[in-house]
Amino acid sequence: MIPEDLRYTAEHEWVAAADGGAVRVGITHFAQDALGDIVYVQLPEAGAAVAAGESLGEIESTKSVSELYAPVAGTVSARNEALVDTPEVINSDPYGAGWLVEIAVSDPAAVDALLSADAYRELTES
């Protein structure tokens, strides 16, 4: 369950092109499966600056609390407000309704430097 049209990080986030040069970010099926039932998500406010590789929030499941990392540098342009009341949608639809934030990317080339679907598949199968 690794969509070919997305980019990925070693921390199990996915990145998809969004409107206006922004990217949409979420966690992968692999990540949500490892976390178990997700019960809470803390996300940055729109307008927050994020740095690639730095924490941008937390995700809590019945098993643990994990950091969420920014896959690219930029400014948060939107966050998925629906996750406040229904964080469990990340488990059922991690690549759709379970997206986390949108980031206006400061360096579009940074997206191309992320893992391809094949590279992410190798990472998760090893």
mmCIF file with all atom_site columns, C-alpha atoms in Angstrom, residues 54-114:
data_model
loop_
_atom_site.group_PDB
_atom_site.id
_atom_site.type_symbol
_atom_site.label_atom_id
_atom_site.label_alt_id
_atom_site.label_comp_id
_atom_site.label_asym_id
_atom_site.label_entity_id
_atom_site.label_seq_id
_atom_site.pdbx_PDB_ins_code
_atom_site.Cartn_x
_atom_site.Cartn_y
_atom_site.Cartn_z
_atom_site.occupancy
_atom_site.B_iso_or_equiv
_atom_site.pdbx_formal_charge
_atom_site.auth_seq_id
_atom_site.auth_comp_id
_atom_site.auth_asym_id
_atom_site.auth_atom_id
_atom_site.pdbx_PDB_model_num
ATOM 1  C CA . GLU A 1 54  ? 12.312  19.085 12.745 1.00 0.00 ? 54  GLU A CA 1
ATOM 2  C CA . SER A 1 55  ? 9.281   18.151 14.820 1.00 0.00 ? 55  SER A CA 1
ATOM 3  C CA . LEU A 1 56  ? 6.014   19.690 13.675 1.00 0.00 ? 56  LEU A CA 1
ATOM 4  C CA . GLY A 1 57  ? 3.677   17.921 16.090 1.00 0.00 ? 57  GLY A CA 1
ATOM 5  C CA . GLU A 1 58  ? 2.749   14.686 17.808 1.00 0.00 ? 58  GLU A CA 1
ATOM 6  C CA . ILE A 1 59  ? 0.541   11.727 17.118 1.00 0.00 ? 59  ILE A CA 1
ATOM 7  C CA . GLU A 1 60  ? -0.782  9.625  19.968 1.00 0.00 ? 60  GLU A CA 1
ATOM 8  C CA . SER A 1 61  ? -2.083  6.095  19.710 1.00 0.00 ? 61  SER A CA 1
ATOM 9  C CA . THR A 1 62  ? -3.210  3.521  22.240 1.00 0.00 ? 62  THR A CA 1
ATOM 10 C CA . LYS A 1 63  ? 0.367   2.179  22.071 1.00 0.00 ? 63  LYS A CA 1
ATOM 11 C CA . SER A 1 64  ? 2.589   5.279  22.154 1.00 0.00 ? 64  SER A CA 1
ATOM 12 C CA . VAL A 1 65  ? 3.195   8.953  21.445 1.00 0.00 ? 65  VAL A CA 1
ATOM 13 C CA . SER A 1 66  ? 5.326   9.722  18.375 1.00 0.00 ? 66  SER A CA 1
ATOM 14 C CA . GLU A 1 67  ? 6.796   12.881 16.922 1.00 0.00 ? 67  GLU A CA 1
ATOM 15 C CA . LEU A 1 68  ? 5.712   14.071 13.487 1.00 0.00 ? 68  LEU A CA 1
ATOM 16 C CA . TYR A 1 69  ? 8.531   15.512 11.391 1.00 0.00 ? 69  TYR A CA 1
ATOM 17 C CA . ALA A 1 70  ? 8.461   18.109 8.645  1.00 0.00 ? 70  ALA A CA 1
ATOM 18 C CA . PRO A 1 71  ? 9.618   16.465 5.404  1.00 0.00 ? 71  PRO A CA 1
ATOM 19 C CA . VAL A 1 72  ? 10.483  19.857 3.871  1.00 0.00 ? 72  VAL A CA 1
ATOM 20 C CA . ALA A 1 73  ? 11.096  23.412 5.050  1.00 0.00 ? 73  ALA A CA 1
ATOM 21 C CA . GLY A 1 74  ? 8.437   26.053 4.593  1.00 0.00 ? 74  GLY A CA 1
ATOM 22 C CA . THR A 1 75  ? 5.345   27.556 6.166  1.00 0.00 ? 75  THR A CA 1
ATOM 23 C CA . VAL A 1 76  ? 2.246   25.628 7.229  1.00 0.00 ? 76  VAL A CA 1
ATOM 24 C CA . SER A 1 77  ? -0.514  26.855 4.937  1.00 0.00 ? 77  SER A CA 1
ATOM 25 C CA . ALA A 1 78  ? -3.279  24.568 6.248  1.00 0.00 ? 78  ALA A CA 1
ATOM 26 C CA . ARG A 1 79  ? -3.876  21.842 8.772  1.00 0.00 ? 79  ARG A CA 1
ATOM 27 C CA . ASN A 1 80  ? -6.500  19.139 8.779  1.00 0.00 ? 80  ASN A CA 1
ATOM 28 C CA . GLU A 1 81  ? -8.949  20.470 11.363 1.00 0.00 ? 81  GLU A CA 1
ATOM 29 C CA . ALA A 1 82  ? -11.135 17.353 11.031 1.00 0.00 ? 82  ALA A CA 1
ATOM 30 C CA . LEU A 1 83  ? -8.466  15.370 12.892 1.00 0.00 ? 83  LEU A CA 1
ATOM 31 C CA . VAL A 1 84  ? -9.236  17.268 16.117 1.00 0.00 ? 84  VAL A CA 1
ATOM 32 C CA . ASP A 1 85  ? -12.524 15.365 16.491 1.00 0.00 ? 85  ASP A CA 1
ATOM 33 C CA . THR A 1 86  ? -11.754 12.279 14.395 1.00 0.00 ? 86  THR A CA 1
ATOM 34 C CA . PRO A 1 87  ? -8.030  11.416 14.572 1.00 0.00 ? 87  PRO A CA 1
ATOM 35 C CA . GLU A 1 88  ? -8.871  7.773  13.863 1.00 0.00 ? 88  GLU A CA 1
ATOM 36 C CA . VAL A 1 89  ? -9.476  8.674  10.196 1.00 0.00 ? 89  VAL A CA 1
ATOM 37 C CA . ILE A 1 90  ? -5.678  8.480  9.855  1.00 0.00 ? 90  ILE A CA 1
ATOM 38 C CA . ASN A 1 91  ? -5.998  4.729  10.442 1.00 0.00 ? 91  ASN A CA 1
ATOM 39 C CA . SER A 1 92  ? -8.762  4.234  7.901  1.00 0.00 ? 92  SER A CA 1
ATOM 40 C CA . ASP A 1 93  ? -7.589  6.653  5.184  1.00 0.00 ? 93  ASP A CA 1
ATOM 41 C CA . PRO A 1 94  ? -3.930  7.683  5.702  1.00 0.00 ? 94  PRO A CA 1
ATOM 42 C CA . TYR A 1 95  ? -3.457  8.837  2.079  1.00 0.00 ? 95  TYR A CA 1
ATOM 43 C CA . GLY A 1 96  ? -6.780  10.672 1.769  1.00 0.00 ? 96  GLY A CA 1
ATOM 44 C CA . ALA A 1 97  ? -8.913  12.208 4.518  1.00 0.00 ? 97  ALA A CA 1
ATOM 45 C CA . GLY A 1 98  ? -6.171  11.456 7.070  1.00 0.00 ? 98  GLY A CA 1
ATOM 46 C CA . TRP A 1 99  ? -3.709  14.060 5.724  1.00 0.00 ? 99  TRP A CA 1
ATOM 47 C CA . LEU A 1 100 ? -2.064  16.217 8.401  1.00 0.00 ? 100 LEU A CA 1
ATOM 48 C CA . VAL A 1 101 ? -0.827  19.575 7.072  1.00 0.00 ? 101 VAL A CA 1
ATOM 49 C CA . GLU A 1 102 ? -0.104  21.490 3.904  1.00 0.00 ? 102 GLU A CA 1
ATOM 50 C CA . ILE A 1 103 ? 3.227   23.278 3.664  1.00 0.00 ? 103 ILE A CA 1
ATOM 51 C CA . ALA A 1 104 ? 4.169   26.121 1.316  1.00 0.00 ? 104 ALA A CA 1
ATOM 52 C CA . VAL A 1 105 ? 7.618   24.805 0.415  1.00 0.00 ? 105 VAL A CA 1
ATOM 53 C CA . SER A 1 106 ? 10.569  27.183 0.522  1.00 0.00 ? 106 SER A CA 1
ATOM 54 C CA . ASP A 1 107 ? 12.643  25.005 -1.882 1.00 0.00 ? 107 ASP A CA 1
ATOM 55 C CA . PRO A 1 108 ? 10.579  22.960 -4.357 1.00 0.00 ? 108 PRO A CA 1
ATOM 56 C CA . ALA A 1 109 ? 13.657  20.876 -5.264 1.00 0.00 ? 109 ALA A CA 1
ATOM 57 C CA . ALA A 1 110 ? 13.598  19.467 -1.717 1.00 0.00 ? 110 ALA A CA 1
ATOM 58 C CA . VAL A 1 111 ? 10.513  17.427 -2.610 1.00 0.00 ? 111 VAL A CA 1
ATOM 59 C CA . ASP A 1 112 ? 12.387  15.693 -5.436 1.00 0.00 ? 112 ASP A CA 1
ATOM 60 C CA . ALA A 1 113 ? 15.123  14.731 -2.957 1.00 0.00 ? 113 ALA A CA 1
ATOM 61 C CA . LEU A 1 114 ? 12.675  12.668 -0.872 1.00 0.00 ? 114 LEU A CA 1
#
